[in-house]
Coordinates of C-alpha atoms in Angstrom, one line a residue:
X1 CA -12.4 70.9 134.0
X2 CA -13.0 70.4 137.5
X3 CA -15.8 68.0 139.1
X4 CA -16.4 68.4 142.6
X5 CA -15.5 64.5 144.1
X6 CA -18.7 63.3 145.2
X7 CA -17.6 61.6 149.1
X8 CA -14.9 63.3 151.1
X9 CA -11.7 61.3 150.1
X10 CA -8.1 62.0 151.0
X11 CA -6.7 64.7 150.4
X12 CA -3.6 65.7 148.5
X13 CA -0.5 67.0 149.1
X14 CA -0.1 70.3 148.3
X15 CA -2.9 72.2 150.1
X16 CA -3.6 76.3 151.0
X17 CA -4.7 76.0 154.8
X18 CA -6.4 79.1 156.5
X19 CA -7.1 78.6 160.3
X20 CA -7.3 82.5 161.7
X21 CA -8.0 81.6 165.6
X22 CA -6.8 82.1 168.5
X23 CA -4.6 79.1 170.3
X24 CA -6.5 76.7 172.4
X25 CA -5.5 77.9 176.1
X26 CA -6.5 76.4 179.5
X27 CA -8.2 80.0 180.5
X28 CA -10.7 79.3 177.5
X29 CA -11.5 75.7 178.1
X30 CA -12.1 76.8 182.1
X31 CA -14.9 78.6 181.0
X32 CA -16.5 75.6 179.3
X33 CA -18.1 72.9 181.3
X34 CA -17.0 69.6 180.3
X35 CA -20.0 67.7 180.7
X36 CA -21.3 70.4 178.2
X37 CA -18.7 70.7 176.0
X38 CA -19.6 67.8 173.4
X39 CA -23.1 68.7 173.1
X40 CA -22.2 72.6 172.4
X41 CA -19.6 71.7 169.7
X42 CA -22.1 69.3 168.0
X43 CA -24.5 71.8 168.3
X44 CA -22.0 74.4 166.3
X45 CA -21.7 71.9 163.9
X46 CA -25.0 71.4 163.1
X47 CA -25.3 74.8 162.3
X48 CA -23.2 75.1 160.3
X49 CA -24.3 72.2 158.3
X50 CA -27.4 74.1 158.1
X51 CA -26.1 77.4 157.4
X52 CA -24.0 76.2 154.3
X53 CA -27.2 74.0 153.1
X54 CA -29.4 77.1 152.8
X55 CA -30.8 78.6 149.6
X56 CA -29.2 82.2 150.1
X57 CA -26.0 81.0 151.4
X58 CA -24.1 80.8 147.5
X59 CA -25.3 84.4 147.2
X60 CA -24.2 85.6 150.4
X61 CA -20.8 84.8 150.0
X62 CA -20.1 86.1 146.0
X63 CA -21.8 89.0 147.9
X64 CA -19.1 89.7 150.5
X65 CA -16.5 89.0 147.6
X66 CA -18.5 91.7 145.0
X67 CA -18.7 94.1 148.2
X68 CA -14.8 94.2 148.7
X69 CA -13.2 93.3 145.0
X70 CA -15.6 95.2 142.8
X71 CA -14.8 98.4 141.4
X72 CA -18.0 100.2 143.4
X73 CA -17.5 103.1 145.2
X74 CA -16.7 102.1 148.7
X75 CA -15.2 98.9 147.8
X76 CA -11.3 97.9 148.7
X77 CA -10.0 97.8 145.7
X78 CA -6.4 95.7 145.8
X79 CA -2.9 97.0 143.2
X80 CA -2.8 93.4 142.6
X81 CA -1.1 94.4 139.5
X82 CA 1.9 96.1 141.3
X83 CA 1.8 93.2 143.9
X84 CA 2.8 91.3 141.3
X85 CA 4.8 93.8 139.5
X86 CA 6.8 93.6 142.3
X87 CA 7.5 90.3 142.8
X88 CA 9.6 88.8 139.8
X89 CA 10.4 85.6 142.4
X90 CA 6.2 84.4 141.7
X91 CA 7.7 84.1 138.4
X92 CA 10.2 80.6 139.9
X93 CA 7.8 79.7 141.8
X94 CA 4.9 79.4 139.8
X95 CA 7.6 77.3 137.2
X96 CA 9.9 75.8 139.6
X97 CA 6.8 74.7 141.8
X98 CA 3.5 74.8 141.1
X99 CA 4.3 73.5 137.9
X100 CA 5.3 70.4 139.7
X101 CA 2.5 69.6 141.8
X102 CA -0.6 68.1 141.1
X103 CA -2.5 71.0 139.8
X104 CA -3.6 71.5 135.7
X105 CA -2.1 74.4 133.8
X106 CA -3.2 75.5 130.1
X107 CA -1.6 78.4 128.7
X108 CA -3.5 79.3 125.6
X109 CA -1.4 81.2 123.1
X110 CA -1.8 84.1 121.2
X111 CA -3.3 82.7 118.0
X112 CA -6.0 80.9 120.2
X113 CA -4.0 77.7 120.4
X114 CA -4.2 76.0 123.7
X115 CA -1.3 73.9 125.7
X116 CA -1.1 71.7 128.6
X117 CA 2.1 70.5 128.7
X118 CA 4.1 71.7 131.3
X119 CA 7.5 71.8 129.7
X120 CA 6.3 73.9 126.7
X121 CA 5.1 76.0 129.0
X122 CA 8.4 76.5 131.1
X123 CA 10.0 76.6 127.3
X124 CA 8.1 79.6 126.8
X125 CA 8.7 81.7 129.8
X126 CA 12.6 80.4 128.6
X127 CA 13.3 77.7 131.4
X128 CA 14.0 74.4 130.4
X129 CA 12.6 70.8 132.0
X130 CA 15.7 71.3 134.4
X131 CA 14.8 74.7 135.1
X132 CA 18.1 76.2 133.1
X133 CA 17.1 80.0 131.9
X134 CA 17.4 80.5 128.4
X135 CA 15.8 82.8 126.2
X136 CA 11.9 83.8 126.9
X137 CA 9.6 85.1 124.5
X138 CA 7.1 86.6 127.6
X139 CA 5.9 90.2 127.2
X140 CA 5.6 92.3 130.3
X141 CA 1.8 91.3 130.7
X142 CA 2.9 88.1 129.9
X143 CA 5.3 88.2 132.6
X144 CA 2.3 89.5 135.0
X145 CA -0.1 86.3 134.1
X146 CA 3.0 83.6 134.7
X147 CA 3.3 85.1 138.4
X148 CA -0.2 84.7 139.0
X149 CA -1.1 81.5 137.7
X150 CA -0.5 79.7 141.6
X151 CA -2.5 79.8 145.0
X152 CA -1.1 83.1 145.9
X153 CA -4.2 84.5 143.4
X154 CA -6.4 82.6 146.1
X155 CA -5.6 84.6 149.6
X156 CA -7.3 87.5 149.2
X157 CA -10.8 85.5 148.9
X158 CA -9.7 82.8 151.3
X159 CA -9.3 85.8 153.6
X160 CA -12.7 87.1 152.8
X161 CA -14.6 84.4 153.2
X162 CA -13.6 83.5 156.7
X163 CA -15.3 84.3 159.7
X164 CA -15.4 83.5 163.1
X165 CA -17.4 80.5 164.9
X166 CA -18.8 82.8 167.5
X167 CA -21.3 83.0 164.9
X168 CA -22.3 79.8 165.9
X169 CA -22.8 80.1 169.9
X170 CA -26.5 80.0 170.8
X171 CA -25.4 82.6 173.0
X172 CA -25.4 85.4 170.1
X173 CA -29.3 84.1 168.9
X174 CA -29.7 85.3 165.3
X175 CA -26.5 85.8 163.2
X176 CA -28.4 85.2 159.7
X177 CA -27.5 88.7 159.0
X178 CA -24.2 88.6 159.8
X179 CA -21.3 87.9 157.4
X180 CA -21.4 84.6 156.1
X181 CA -18.1 82.9 157.0
X182 CA -17.8 79.7 154.2
X183 CA -14.7 79.4 156.4
X184 CA -15.1 80.0 160.6
X185 CA -11.8 80.6 162.7
X186 CA -12.2 79.4 166.8
X187 CA -10.5 77.1 169.0
X188 CA -13.5 75.1 169.3
X189 CA -13.6 73.7 165.6
X190 CA -10.2 74.5 164.7
X191 CA -11.7 74.5 160.8
X192 CA -8.9 75.0 158.2
X193 CA -10.1 75.3 154.7
X194 CA -7.3 73.3 151.7
X195 CA -7.4 73.3 147.9
X196 CA -7.7 69.7 146.8
X197 CA -7.8 70.6 143.4
X198 CA -6.7 73.7 140.9
X199 CA -6.8 74.3 137.3
X200 CA -4.9 77.5 136.3
X201 CA -5.7 79.3 132.4
X202 CA -3.1 81.4 131.1
X203 CA -4.6 83.3 128.6
X204 CA -1.8 84.9 126.4
X205 CA -4.4 86.4 123.6
X206 CA -7.1 87.4 126.3
X207 CA -4.3 88.7 129.0
X208 CA -5.7 87.3 131.6
X209 CA -5.4 83.9 134.1
X210 CA -8.4 82.0 135.9
X211 CA -7.9 79.6 138.8
X212 CA -10.8 77.1 139.3
X213 CA -10.1 75.3 142.3
X214 CA -11.6 73.2 144.6
X215 CA -11.8 74.0 148.4
X216 CA -12.2 71.3 151.2
X217 CA -13.0 72.6 154.9
X218 CA -12.8 70.3 157.2
X219 CA -12.6 69.8 160.9
X220 CA -10.3 67.4 163.0
X221 CA -11.5 64.1 163.8
X222 CA -9.3 61.9 165.5
X223 CA -6.2 61.4 163.4
X224 CA -7.9 62.3 160.4
X225 CA -9.6 65.2 159.5
X226 CA -13.5 65.6 158.6
X227 CA -14.5 67.4 155.7
X228 CA -17.4 69.3 155.9
X229 CA -18.0 70.7 152.9
X230 CA -16.7 71.6 149.5
X231 CA -16.7 74.7 147.5
X232 CA -15.6 75.6 144.0
X233 CA -13.9 79.2 144.0
X234 CA -12.9 81.1 140.4
X235 CA -10.4 83.5 140.2
X236 CA -9.6 85.9 137.5
X237 CA -7.0 88.3 137.0
X238 CA -7.1 90.9 134.3
X239 CA -3.9 93.5 134.5
X240 CA -4.5 97.0 133.1
X241 CA -8.8 97.1 134.1
X242 CA -10.0 99.2 136.7
X243 CA -11.3 95.7 138.8
X244 CA -8.6 93.8 138.2
X245 CA -8.9 91.2 140.8
X246 CA -12.4 89.1 140.3
X247 CA -13.4 86.5 142.4
X248 CA -16.5 84.0 142.1
X249 CA -18.1 81.0 144.3
X250 CA -19.6 78.4 142.0
X251 CA -20.9 75.9 144.5
X252 CA -20.7 75.2 147.7
X253 CA -21.8 71.6 148.7
X254 CA -22.3 70.1 152.2
X255 CA -21.3 66.6 153.1
X256 CA -23.7 65.7 155.7
X257 CA -26.9 66.5 157.3
X258 CA -27.5 68.4 160.7
X259 CA -28.6 65.4 162.5
X260 CA -26.0 63.4 161.0
X261 CA -24.4 60.5 163.4
X262 CA -20.7 61.8 161.8
X263 CA -21.2 65.1 162.9
X264 CA -22.2 63.7 166.4
X265 CA -18.5 61.4 166.3
X266 CA -16.6 64.1 165.5
X267 CA -17.7 66.5 168.0
X268 CA -16.8 63.8 170.6
X269 CA -13.8 63.4 169.0
X270 CA -12.9 67.2 169.4
X271 CA -14.5 67.1 172.8
X272 CA -11.5 64.7 173.7
X273 CA -8.7 66.5 172.0
X274 CA -9.5 69.9 174.2
X275 CA -9.9 68.4 177.1
X276 CA -6.6 66.1 176.6
X277 CA -5.2 69.9 176.0
X278 CA -6.4 71.1 178.6
X279 CA -4.9 68.8 180.9
X280 CA -1.6 68.7 179.1
X281 CA -1.6 72.6 179.6
X282 CA -2.4 72.7 183.0
X283 CA 0.5 70.0 183.7
X284 CA 2.8 72.6 181.6
X285 CA 1.4 75.4 184.1
X286 CA 2.0 73.4 187.0
X287 CA 5.3 72.1 185.8
X288 CA 6.7 75.8 185.1
X289 CA 5.2 77.6 188.7
X290 CA 7.6 74.1 190.2
X291 CA 10.7 76.0 187.9
X292 CA 10.1 79.2 189.2
X293 CA 9.5 78.2 192.8
X294 CA 12.6 76.3 192.8
X295 CA 14.7 79.0 191.1
X296 CA 13.5 81.5 193.9
X297 CA 14.6 78.7 196.8
X298 CA 18.3 80.0 196.4
X299 CA 17.6 83.0 197.3
X300 CA 15.8 82.6 200.1
X301 CA 18.2 80.5 201.3
X302 CA 20.5 82.8 201.1

C-alpha cells in the first residue's frame, strides 16, 4: 500500500514528466514588466495553491476523468486493448526495465496466490533473471496485462489532468468554471508532474491490472524543484470490458499555504531565472544578427 509522503523529499531516479508548454522566448518575456514579474508569478502560485486546497477540487478532477474515459455517451472511449495488443515490445519494457526500477509489483495468480518476487513474475512470463527467454505460461489476456503494467498506463490520465497556467492570470477574472488542471503548463511556472512511487498489481485471476501512483507536482526553485502538491492516482485496465480503462484521483494534498514564504521565494527564483533567459536570448539574437551581417558583407563589397 502506498502512503503519501508527509513532506517534500528528493525525487527518485524514475519519473514521468509532463510539461506541455510553449518555450520561453524573448518575445514572451518582453511583454512582462520586469518589476512586476515576481509579484505576478507569486500571485499565480498562490492562486494555484488556493485552488487545489478547495473542497471541490478533487471531485472536479474526477469529473474530468469520468467524462473523458467513461462508457457514457459523448466520452472519448480509447481502444486501450488494441493499443497494447499492437505493442508487444511493451512486454519486454515491463519485464526488462520497469521491474528493475524502484517500483512495487504484485502478481495475483489464478488460484489467488499473491507473488511479489520480481524474478518469479519474470519466470511466469518466460523470462529468466538474466532476461533470457524460455517457455511462458501466460495466455493472451495475461500478455495484455503485463504489457500494460508500466507507466504507459498513466499517460492518458496525465494528459487529461493537464491544463494551462493562463487560468491563473488575474486578467482572465473568475475561472472556477474552467476545466480544473492538476498540472498547469506554461512558460512562467514551468510546472511538471513526476511519478514518485507506483505499485502495479497484475491480477491474473481478475484479468486486470491496477496502478496506484503518487504524483509530485513541482516548479523550479534554483537548482532544485519545489514540490507544490502530491496526488494519488489509481489506474485500472481490464481487457474485454466496455470501459477498459478507468482512472480515479484519490487524494490531492497541497504542501504549502497561499501565504507561505516558500512560495514567495520560489517566485523570486523563477523571476530571476527568466531574467537570465531573457538576457541569454537577447545575446544569442544579437550574435545571430552580427553573423548575418558578416555573411552579407562580401556580397556588398563585391
